[in-house]
CSV table of N, CA and C in Angstrom, one decimal:
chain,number,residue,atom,x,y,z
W,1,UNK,N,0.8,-1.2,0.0
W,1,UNK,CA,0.0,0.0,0.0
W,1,UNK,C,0.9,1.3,0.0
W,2,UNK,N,2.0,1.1,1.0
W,2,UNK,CA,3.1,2.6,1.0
W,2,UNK,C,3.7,2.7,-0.5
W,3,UNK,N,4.0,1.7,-1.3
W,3,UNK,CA,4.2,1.9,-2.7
W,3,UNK,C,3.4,2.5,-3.4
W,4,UNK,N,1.9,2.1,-3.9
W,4,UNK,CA,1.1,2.6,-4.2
W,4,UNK,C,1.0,4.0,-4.1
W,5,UNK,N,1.0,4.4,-2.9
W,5,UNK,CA,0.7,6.0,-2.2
W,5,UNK,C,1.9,6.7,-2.8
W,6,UNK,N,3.1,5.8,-3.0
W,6,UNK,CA,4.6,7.0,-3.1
W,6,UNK,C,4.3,7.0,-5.1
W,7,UNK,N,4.1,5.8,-5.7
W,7,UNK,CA,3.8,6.1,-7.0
W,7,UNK,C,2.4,7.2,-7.0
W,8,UNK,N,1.6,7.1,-6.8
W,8,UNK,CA,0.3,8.1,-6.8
W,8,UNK,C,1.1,9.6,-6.7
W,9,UNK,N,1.8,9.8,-5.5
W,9,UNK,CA,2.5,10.9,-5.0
W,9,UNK,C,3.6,11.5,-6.3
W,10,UNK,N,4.0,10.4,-6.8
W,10,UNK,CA,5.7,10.8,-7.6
W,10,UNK,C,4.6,11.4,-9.0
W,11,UNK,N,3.4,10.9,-9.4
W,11,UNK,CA,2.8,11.0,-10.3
W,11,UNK,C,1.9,12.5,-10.2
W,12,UNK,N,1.4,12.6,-9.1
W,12,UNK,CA,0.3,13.8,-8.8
W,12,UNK,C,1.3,15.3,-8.7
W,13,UNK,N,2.9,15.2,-8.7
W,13,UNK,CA,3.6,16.0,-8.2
W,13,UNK,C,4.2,16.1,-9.2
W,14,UNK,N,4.0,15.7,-10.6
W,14,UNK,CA,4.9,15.9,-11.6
W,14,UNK,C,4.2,17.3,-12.2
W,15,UNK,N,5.3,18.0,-12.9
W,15,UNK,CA,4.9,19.4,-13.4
W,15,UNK,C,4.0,19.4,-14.4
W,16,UNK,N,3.9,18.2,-15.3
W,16,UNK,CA,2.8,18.5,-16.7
W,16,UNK,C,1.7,18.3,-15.5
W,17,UNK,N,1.0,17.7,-14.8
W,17,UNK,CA,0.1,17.4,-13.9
W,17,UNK,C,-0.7,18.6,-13.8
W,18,UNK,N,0.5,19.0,-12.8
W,18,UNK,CA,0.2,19.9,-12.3
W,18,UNK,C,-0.4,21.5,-13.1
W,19,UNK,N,0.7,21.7,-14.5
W,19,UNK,CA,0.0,22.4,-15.3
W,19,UNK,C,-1.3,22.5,-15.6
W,20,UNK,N,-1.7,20.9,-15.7
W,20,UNK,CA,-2.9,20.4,-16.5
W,20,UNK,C,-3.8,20.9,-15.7
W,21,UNK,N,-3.5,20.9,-14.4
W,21,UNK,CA,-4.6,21.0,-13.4
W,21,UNK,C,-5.1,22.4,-13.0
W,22,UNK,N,-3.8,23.5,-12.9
W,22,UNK,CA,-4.0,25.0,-13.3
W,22,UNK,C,-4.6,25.3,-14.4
W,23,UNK,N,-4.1,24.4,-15.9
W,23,UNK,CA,-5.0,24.9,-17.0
W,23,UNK,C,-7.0,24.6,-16.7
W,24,UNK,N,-6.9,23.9,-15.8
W,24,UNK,CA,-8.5,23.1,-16.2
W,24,UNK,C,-9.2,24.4,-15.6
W,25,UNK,N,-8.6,24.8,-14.2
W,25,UNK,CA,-9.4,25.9,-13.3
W,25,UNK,C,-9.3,26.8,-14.1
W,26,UNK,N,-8.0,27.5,-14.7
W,26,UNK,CA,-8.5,28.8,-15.0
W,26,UNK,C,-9.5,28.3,-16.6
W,27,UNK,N,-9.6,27.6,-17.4
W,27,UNK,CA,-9.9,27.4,-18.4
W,27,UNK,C,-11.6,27.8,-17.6
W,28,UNK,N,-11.6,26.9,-16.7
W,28,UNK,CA,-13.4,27.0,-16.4
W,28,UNK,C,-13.8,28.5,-16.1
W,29,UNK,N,-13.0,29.4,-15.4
W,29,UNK,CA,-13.2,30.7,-15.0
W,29,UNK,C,-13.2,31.1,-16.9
W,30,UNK,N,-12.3,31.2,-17.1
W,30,UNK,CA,-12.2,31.8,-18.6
W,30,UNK,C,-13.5,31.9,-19.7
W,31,UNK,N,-13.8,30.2,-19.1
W,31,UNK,CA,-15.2,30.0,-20.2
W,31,UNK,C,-16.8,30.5,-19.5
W,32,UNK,N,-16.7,31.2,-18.2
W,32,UNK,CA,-17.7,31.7,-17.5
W,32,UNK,C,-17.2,33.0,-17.9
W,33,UNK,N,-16.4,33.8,-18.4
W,33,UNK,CA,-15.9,35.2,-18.5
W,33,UNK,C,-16.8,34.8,-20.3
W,34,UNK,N,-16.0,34.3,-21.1
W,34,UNK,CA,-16.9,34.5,-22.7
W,34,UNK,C,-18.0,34.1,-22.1
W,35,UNK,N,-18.5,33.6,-21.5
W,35,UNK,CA,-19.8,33.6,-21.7
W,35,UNK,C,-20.5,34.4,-21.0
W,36,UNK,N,-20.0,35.0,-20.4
W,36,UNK,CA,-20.7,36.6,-20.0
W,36,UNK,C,-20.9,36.9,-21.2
W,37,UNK,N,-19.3,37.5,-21.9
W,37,UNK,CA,-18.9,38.0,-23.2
W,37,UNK,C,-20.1,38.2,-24.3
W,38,UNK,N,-20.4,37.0,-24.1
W,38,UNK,CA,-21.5,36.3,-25.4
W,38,UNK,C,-23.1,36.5,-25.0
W,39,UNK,N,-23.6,36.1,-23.8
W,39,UNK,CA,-24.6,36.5,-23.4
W,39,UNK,C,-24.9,37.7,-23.1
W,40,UNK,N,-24.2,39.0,-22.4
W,40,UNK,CA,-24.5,40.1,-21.9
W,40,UNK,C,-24.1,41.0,-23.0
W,41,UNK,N,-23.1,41.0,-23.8
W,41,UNK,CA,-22.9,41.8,-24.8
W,41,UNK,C,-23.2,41.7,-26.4
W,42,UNK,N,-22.6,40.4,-26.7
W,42,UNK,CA,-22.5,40.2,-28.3
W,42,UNK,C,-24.2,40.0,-28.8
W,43,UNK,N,-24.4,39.0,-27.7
W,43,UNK,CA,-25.9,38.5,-28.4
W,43,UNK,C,-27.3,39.4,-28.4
W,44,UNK,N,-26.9,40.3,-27.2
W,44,UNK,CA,-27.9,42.1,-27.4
W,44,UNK,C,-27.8,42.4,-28.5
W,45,UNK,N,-26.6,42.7,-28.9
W,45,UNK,CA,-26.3,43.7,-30.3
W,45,UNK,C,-26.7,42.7,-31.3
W,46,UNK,N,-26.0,41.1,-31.3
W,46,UNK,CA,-27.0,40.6,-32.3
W,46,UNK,C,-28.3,41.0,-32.7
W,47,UNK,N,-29.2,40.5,-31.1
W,47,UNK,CA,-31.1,40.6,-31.1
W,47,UNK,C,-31.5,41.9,-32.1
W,48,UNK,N,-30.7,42.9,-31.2
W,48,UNK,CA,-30.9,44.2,-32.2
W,48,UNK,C,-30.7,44.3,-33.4
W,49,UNK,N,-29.6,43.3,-34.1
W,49,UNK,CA,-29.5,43.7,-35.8
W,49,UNK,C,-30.7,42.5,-36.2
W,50,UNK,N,-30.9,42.0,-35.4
W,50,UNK,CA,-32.2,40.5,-36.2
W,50,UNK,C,-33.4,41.0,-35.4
W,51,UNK,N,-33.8,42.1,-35.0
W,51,UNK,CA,-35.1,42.6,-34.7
W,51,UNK,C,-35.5,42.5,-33.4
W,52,UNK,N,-34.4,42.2,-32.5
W,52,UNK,CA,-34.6,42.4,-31.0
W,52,UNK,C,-35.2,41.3,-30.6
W,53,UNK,N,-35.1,39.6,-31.7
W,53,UNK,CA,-35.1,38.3,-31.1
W,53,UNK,C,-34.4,37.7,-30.6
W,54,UNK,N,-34.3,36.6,-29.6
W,54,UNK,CA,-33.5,36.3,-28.5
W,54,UNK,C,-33.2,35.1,-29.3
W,55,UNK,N,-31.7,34.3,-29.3
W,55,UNK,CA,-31.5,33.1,-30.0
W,55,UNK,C,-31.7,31.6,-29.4
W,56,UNK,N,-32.0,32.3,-28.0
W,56,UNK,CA,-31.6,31.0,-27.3
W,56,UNK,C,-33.1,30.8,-27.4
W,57,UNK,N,-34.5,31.6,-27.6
W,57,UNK,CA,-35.9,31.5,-27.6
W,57,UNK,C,-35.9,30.1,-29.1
W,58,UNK,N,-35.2,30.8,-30.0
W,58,UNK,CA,-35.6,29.8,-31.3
W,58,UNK,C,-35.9,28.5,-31.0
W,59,UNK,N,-37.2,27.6,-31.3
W,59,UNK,CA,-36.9,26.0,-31.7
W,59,UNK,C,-37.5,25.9,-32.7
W,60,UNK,N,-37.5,24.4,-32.9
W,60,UNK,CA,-38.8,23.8,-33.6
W,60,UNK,C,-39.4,22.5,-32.7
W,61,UNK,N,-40.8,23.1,-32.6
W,61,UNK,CA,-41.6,22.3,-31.9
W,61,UNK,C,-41.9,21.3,-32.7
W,62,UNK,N,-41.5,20.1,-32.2
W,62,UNK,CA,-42.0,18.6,-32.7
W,62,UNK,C,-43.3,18.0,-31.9
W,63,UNK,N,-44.0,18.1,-30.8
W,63,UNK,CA,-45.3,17.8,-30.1
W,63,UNK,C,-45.3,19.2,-29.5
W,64,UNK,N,-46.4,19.5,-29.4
W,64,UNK,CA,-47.0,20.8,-28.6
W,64,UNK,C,-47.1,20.3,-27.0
W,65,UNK,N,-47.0,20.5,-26.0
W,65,UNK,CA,-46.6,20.7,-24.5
W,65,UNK,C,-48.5,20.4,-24.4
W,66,UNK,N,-48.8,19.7,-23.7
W,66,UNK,CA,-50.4,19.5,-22.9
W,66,UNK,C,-50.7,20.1,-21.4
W,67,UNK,N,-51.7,21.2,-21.4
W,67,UNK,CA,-51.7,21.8,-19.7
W,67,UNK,C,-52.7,21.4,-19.3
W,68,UNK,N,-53.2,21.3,-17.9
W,68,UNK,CA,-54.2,21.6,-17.4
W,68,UNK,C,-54.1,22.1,-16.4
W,69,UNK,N,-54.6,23.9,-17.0
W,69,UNK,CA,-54.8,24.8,-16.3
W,69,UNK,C,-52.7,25.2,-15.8
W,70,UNK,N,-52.4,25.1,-14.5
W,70,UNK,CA,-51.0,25.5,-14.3
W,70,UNK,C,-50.1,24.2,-14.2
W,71,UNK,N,-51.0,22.7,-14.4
W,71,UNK,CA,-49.9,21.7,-14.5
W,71,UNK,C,-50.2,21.2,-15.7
W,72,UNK,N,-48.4,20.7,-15.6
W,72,UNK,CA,-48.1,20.1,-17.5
W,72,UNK,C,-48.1,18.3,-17.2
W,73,UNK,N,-49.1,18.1,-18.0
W,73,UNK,CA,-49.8,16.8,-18.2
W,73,UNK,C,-48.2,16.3,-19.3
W,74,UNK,N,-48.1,16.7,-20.2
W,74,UNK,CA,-47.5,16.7,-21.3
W,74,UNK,C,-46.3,17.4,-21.7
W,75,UNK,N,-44.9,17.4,-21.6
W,75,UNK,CA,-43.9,19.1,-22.0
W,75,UNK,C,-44.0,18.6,-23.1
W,76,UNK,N,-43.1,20.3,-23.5
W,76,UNK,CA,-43.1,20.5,-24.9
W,76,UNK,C,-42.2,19.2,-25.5
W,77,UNK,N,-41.8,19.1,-27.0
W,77,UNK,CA,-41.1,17.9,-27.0
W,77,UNK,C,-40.4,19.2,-28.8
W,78,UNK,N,-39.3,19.7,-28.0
W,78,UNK,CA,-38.8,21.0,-29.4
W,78,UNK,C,-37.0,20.8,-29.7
W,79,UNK,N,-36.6,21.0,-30.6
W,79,UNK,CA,-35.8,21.1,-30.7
W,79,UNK,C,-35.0,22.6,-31.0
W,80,UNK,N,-34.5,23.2,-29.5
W,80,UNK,CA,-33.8,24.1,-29.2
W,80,UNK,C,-32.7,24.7,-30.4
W,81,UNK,N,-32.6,24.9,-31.7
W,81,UNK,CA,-31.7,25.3,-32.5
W,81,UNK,C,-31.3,26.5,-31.9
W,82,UNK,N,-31.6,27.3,-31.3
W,82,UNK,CA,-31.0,28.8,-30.8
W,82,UNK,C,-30.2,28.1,-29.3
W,83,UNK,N,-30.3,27.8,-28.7
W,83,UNK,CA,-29.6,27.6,-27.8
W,83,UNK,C,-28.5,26.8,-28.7
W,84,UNK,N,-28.3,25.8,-29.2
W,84,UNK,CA,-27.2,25.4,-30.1
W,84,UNK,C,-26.5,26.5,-30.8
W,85,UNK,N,-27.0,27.9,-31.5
W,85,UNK,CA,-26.5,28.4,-32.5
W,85,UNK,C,-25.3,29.1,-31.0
W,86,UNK,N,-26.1,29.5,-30.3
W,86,UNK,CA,-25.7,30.8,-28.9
W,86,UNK,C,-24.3,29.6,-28.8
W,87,UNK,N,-24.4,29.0,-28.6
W,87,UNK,CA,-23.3,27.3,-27.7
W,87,UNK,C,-22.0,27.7,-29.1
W,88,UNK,N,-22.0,27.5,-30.0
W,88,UNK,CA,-21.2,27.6,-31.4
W,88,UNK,C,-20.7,29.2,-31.3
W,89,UNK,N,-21.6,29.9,-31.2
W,89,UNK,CA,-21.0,31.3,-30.7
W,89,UNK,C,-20.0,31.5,-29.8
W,90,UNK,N,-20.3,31.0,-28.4
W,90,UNK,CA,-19.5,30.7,-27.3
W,90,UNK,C,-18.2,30.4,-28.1
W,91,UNK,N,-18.3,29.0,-28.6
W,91,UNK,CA,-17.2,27.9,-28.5
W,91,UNK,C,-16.0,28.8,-29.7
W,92,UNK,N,-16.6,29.3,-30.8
W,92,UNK,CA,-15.6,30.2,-31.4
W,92,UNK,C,-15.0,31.1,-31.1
W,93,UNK,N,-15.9,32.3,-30.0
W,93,UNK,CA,-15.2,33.6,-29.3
W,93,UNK,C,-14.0,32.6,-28.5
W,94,UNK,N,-14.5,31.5,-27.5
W,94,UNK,CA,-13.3,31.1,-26.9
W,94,UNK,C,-11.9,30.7,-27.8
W,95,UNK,N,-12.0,29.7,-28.7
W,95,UNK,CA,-11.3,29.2,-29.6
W,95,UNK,C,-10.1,30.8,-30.3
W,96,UNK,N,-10.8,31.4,-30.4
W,96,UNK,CA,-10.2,32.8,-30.9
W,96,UNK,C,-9.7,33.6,-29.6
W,97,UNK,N,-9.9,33.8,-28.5
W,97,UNK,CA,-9.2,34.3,-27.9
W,97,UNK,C,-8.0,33.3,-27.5
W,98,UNK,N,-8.6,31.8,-26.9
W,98,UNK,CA,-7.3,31.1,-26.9
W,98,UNK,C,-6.0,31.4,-28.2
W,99,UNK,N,-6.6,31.3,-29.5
W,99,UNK,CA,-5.8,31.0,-30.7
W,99,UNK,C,-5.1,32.7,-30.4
W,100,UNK,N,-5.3,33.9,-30.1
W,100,UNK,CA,-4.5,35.0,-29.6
W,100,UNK,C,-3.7,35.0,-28.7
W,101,UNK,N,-4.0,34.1,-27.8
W,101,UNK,CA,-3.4,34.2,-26.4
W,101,UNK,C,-2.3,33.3,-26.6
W,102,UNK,N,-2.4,31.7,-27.7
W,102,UNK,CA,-1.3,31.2,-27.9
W,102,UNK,C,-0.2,31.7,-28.9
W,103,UNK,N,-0.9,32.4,-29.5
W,103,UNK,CA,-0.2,33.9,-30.5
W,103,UNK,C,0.9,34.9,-29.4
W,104,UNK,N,0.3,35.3,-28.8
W,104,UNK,CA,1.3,35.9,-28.0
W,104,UNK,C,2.4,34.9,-27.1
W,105,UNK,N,2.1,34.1,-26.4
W,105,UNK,CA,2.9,33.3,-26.0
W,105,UNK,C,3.7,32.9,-26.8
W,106,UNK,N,3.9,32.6,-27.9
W,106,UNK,CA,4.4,31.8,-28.6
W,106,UNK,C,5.7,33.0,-29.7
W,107,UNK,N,5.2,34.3,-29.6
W,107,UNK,CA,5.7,35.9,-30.3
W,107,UNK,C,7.0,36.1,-28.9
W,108,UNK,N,6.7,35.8,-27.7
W,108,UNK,CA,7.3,36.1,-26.9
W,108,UNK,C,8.4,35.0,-26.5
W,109,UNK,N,8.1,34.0,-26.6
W,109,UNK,CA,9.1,32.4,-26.5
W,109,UNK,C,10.4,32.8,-27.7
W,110,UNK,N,9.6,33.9,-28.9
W,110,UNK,CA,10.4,33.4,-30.1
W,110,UNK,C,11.3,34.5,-29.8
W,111,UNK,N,10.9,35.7,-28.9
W,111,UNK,CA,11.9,36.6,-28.6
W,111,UNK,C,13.0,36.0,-28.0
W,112,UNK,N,12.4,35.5,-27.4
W,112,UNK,CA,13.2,35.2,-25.7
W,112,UNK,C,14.4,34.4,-26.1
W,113,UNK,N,14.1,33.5,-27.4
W,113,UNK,CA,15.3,32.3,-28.0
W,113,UNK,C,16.2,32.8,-29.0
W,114,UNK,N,15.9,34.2,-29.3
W,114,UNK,CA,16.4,34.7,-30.5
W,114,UNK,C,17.9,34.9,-30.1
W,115,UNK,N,19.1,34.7,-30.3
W,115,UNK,CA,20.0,35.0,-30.1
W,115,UNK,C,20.5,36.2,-30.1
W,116,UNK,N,21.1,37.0,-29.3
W,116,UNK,CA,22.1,38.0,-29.7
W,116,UNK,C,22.5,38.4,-30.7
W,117,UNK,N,22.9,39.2,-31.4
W,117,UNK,CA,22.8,39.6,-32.3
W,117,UNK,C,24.6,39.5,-32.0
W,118,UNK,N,25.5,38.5,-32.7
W,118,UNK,CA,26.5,38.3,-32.2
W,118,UNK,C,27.6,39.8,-33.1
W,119,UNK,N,28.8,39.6,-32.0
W,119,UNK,CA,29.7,40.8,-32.3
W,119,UNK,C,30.7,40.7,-33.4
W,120,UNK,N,30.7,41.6,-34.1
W,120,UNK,CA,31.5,41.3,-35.2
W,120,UNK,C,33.0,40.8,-35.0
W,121,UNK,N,32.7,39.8,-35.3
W,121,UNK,CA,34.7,39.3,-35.6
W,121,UNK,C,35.7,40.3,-36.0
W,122,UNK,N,36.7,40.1,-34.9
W,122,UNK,CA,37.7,40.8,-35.2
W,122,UNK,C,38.8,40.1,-35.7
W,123,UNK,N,40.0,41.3,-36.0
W,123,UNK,CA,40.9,39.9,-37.2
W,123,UNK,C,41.6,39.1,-36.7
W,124,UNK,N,41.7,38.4,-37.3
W,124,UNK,CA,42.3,37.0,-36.6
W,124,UNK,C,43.5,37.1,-36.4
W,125,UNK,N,44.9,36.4,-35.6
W,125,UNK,CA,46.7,36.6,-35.6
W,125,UNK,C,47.2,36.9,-36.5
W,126,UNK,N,46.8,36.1,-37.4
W,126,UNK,CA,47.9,36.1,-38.9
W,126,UNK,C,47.5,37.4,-39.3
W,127,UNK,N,45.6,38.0,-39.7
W,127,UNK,CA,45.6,39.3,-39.7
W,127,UNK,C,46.6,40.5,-39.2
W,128,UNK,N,46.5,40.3,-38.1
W,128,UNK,CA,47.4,41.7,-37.3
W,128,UNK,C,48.4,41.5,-37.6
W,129,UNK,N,49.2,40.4,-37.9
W,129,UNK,CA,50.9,40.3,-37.8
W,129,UNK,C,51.2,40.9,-39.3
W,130,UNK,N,50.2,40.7,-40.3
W,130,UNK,CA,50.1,40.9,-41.4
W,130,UNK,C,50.2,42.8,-41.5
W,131,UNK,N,49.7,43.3,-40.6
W,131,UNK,CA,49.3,44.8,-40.4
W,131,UNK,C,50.7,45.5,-39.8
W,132,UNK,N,50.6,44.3,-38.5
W,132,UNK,CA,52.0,44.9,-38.2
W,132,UNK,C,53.2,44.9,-39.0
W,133,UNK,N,53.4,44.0,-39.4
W,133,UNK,CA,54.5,43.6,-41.1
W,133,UNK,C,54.3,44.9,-41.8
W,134,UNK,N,53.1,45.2,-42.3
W,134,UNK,CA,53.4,46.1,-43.0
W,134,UNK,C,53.6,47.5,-43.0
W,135,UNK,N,53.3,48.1,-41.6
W,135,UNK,CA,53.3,49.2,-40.9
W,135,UNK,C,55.0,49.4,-40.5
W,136,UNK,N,55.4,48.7,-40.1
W,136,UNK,CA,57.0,48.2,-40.3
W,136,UNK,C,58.0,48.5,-41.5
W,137,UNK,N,57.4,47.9,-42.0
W,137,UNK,CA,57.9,47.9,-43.7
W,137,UNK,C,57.8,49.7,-44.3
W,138,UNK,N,56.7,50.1,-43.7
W,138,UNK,CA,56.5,51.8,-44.3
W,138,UNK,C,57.2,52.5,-43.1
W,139,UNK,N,57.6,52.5,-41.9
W,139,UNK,CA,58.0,53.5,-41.4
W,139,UNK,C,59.1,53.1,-41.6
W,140,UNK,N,60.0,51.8,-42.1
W,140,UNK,CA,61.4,51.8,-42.5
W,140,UNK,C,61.9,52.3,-43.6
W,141,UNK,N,60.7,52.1,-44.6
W,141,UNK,CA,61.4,52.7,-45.9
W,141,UNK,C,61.2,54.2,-46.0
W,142,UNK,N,60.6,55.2,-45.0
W,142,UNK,CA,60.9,56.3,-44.7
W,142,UNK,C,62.1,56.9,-44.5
């Protein structure tokens, strides 16, 4: 059993793990932020350019809902296409800010690797001996 617990341990403590596990939380905050995003702002201005209809209202009723009086004998039996279209809305605003956000990370990785911009070579031995030789040679034959 102490085996067990020390593999579980060596495993739950490793760093992809652990990444994974930060990415899940903030991912779920993230995807409650667009969907504010999407619900509170984008999909108003939508209703307003399509006549001030709500998307998530759209279906198509396949059985009509049976009442009597305030209880339902019967629900509706509809297929919600607006709540599907709003969900595809969602899932691309996220996809696109992720696909920016891995854009930048990935702009800044390429900084970070880019080498120095190395210093120009200076002349080599044989160069200078070559300089000095000949700086030699002209103040002698002066």
């Amino acid at each position: 059993m102490g085996k067990f617990i020390q593999e579980f341990k060596d495993f739950a403590m490793k760093g992809n793990v652990l990444d994974m596990a930060i990415g899940v939380v903030i991912g779920g905050a993230f995807g409650k932020i667009v969907t504010s995003l999407v619900n509170d702002i984008i999909m108003p201005g939508v209703g307003v350019l399509t006549g001030g209809l709500n998307f998530t209202d759209y279906k198509f009723v396949i059985q009509k809902g049976v009442t009597d009086g305030t209880e339902v004998i019967t629900p509706e039996v509809a297929i919600t296409w607006g709540s599907f279209v709003q969900t595809v809305v969602d899932f691309l605003i996220i996809a696109f800010c992720i696909f920016l956000a891995v854009k930048a990370i990935n702009r800044l990785k390429r900084k970070k690797e880019e080498p120095a911009p190395a210093a120009p070579a200076g002349p080599t031995q044989e160069e200078l001996l070559i300089q000095i030789r000949d700086l030699l040679k002209e103040q002698n034959s002066k």
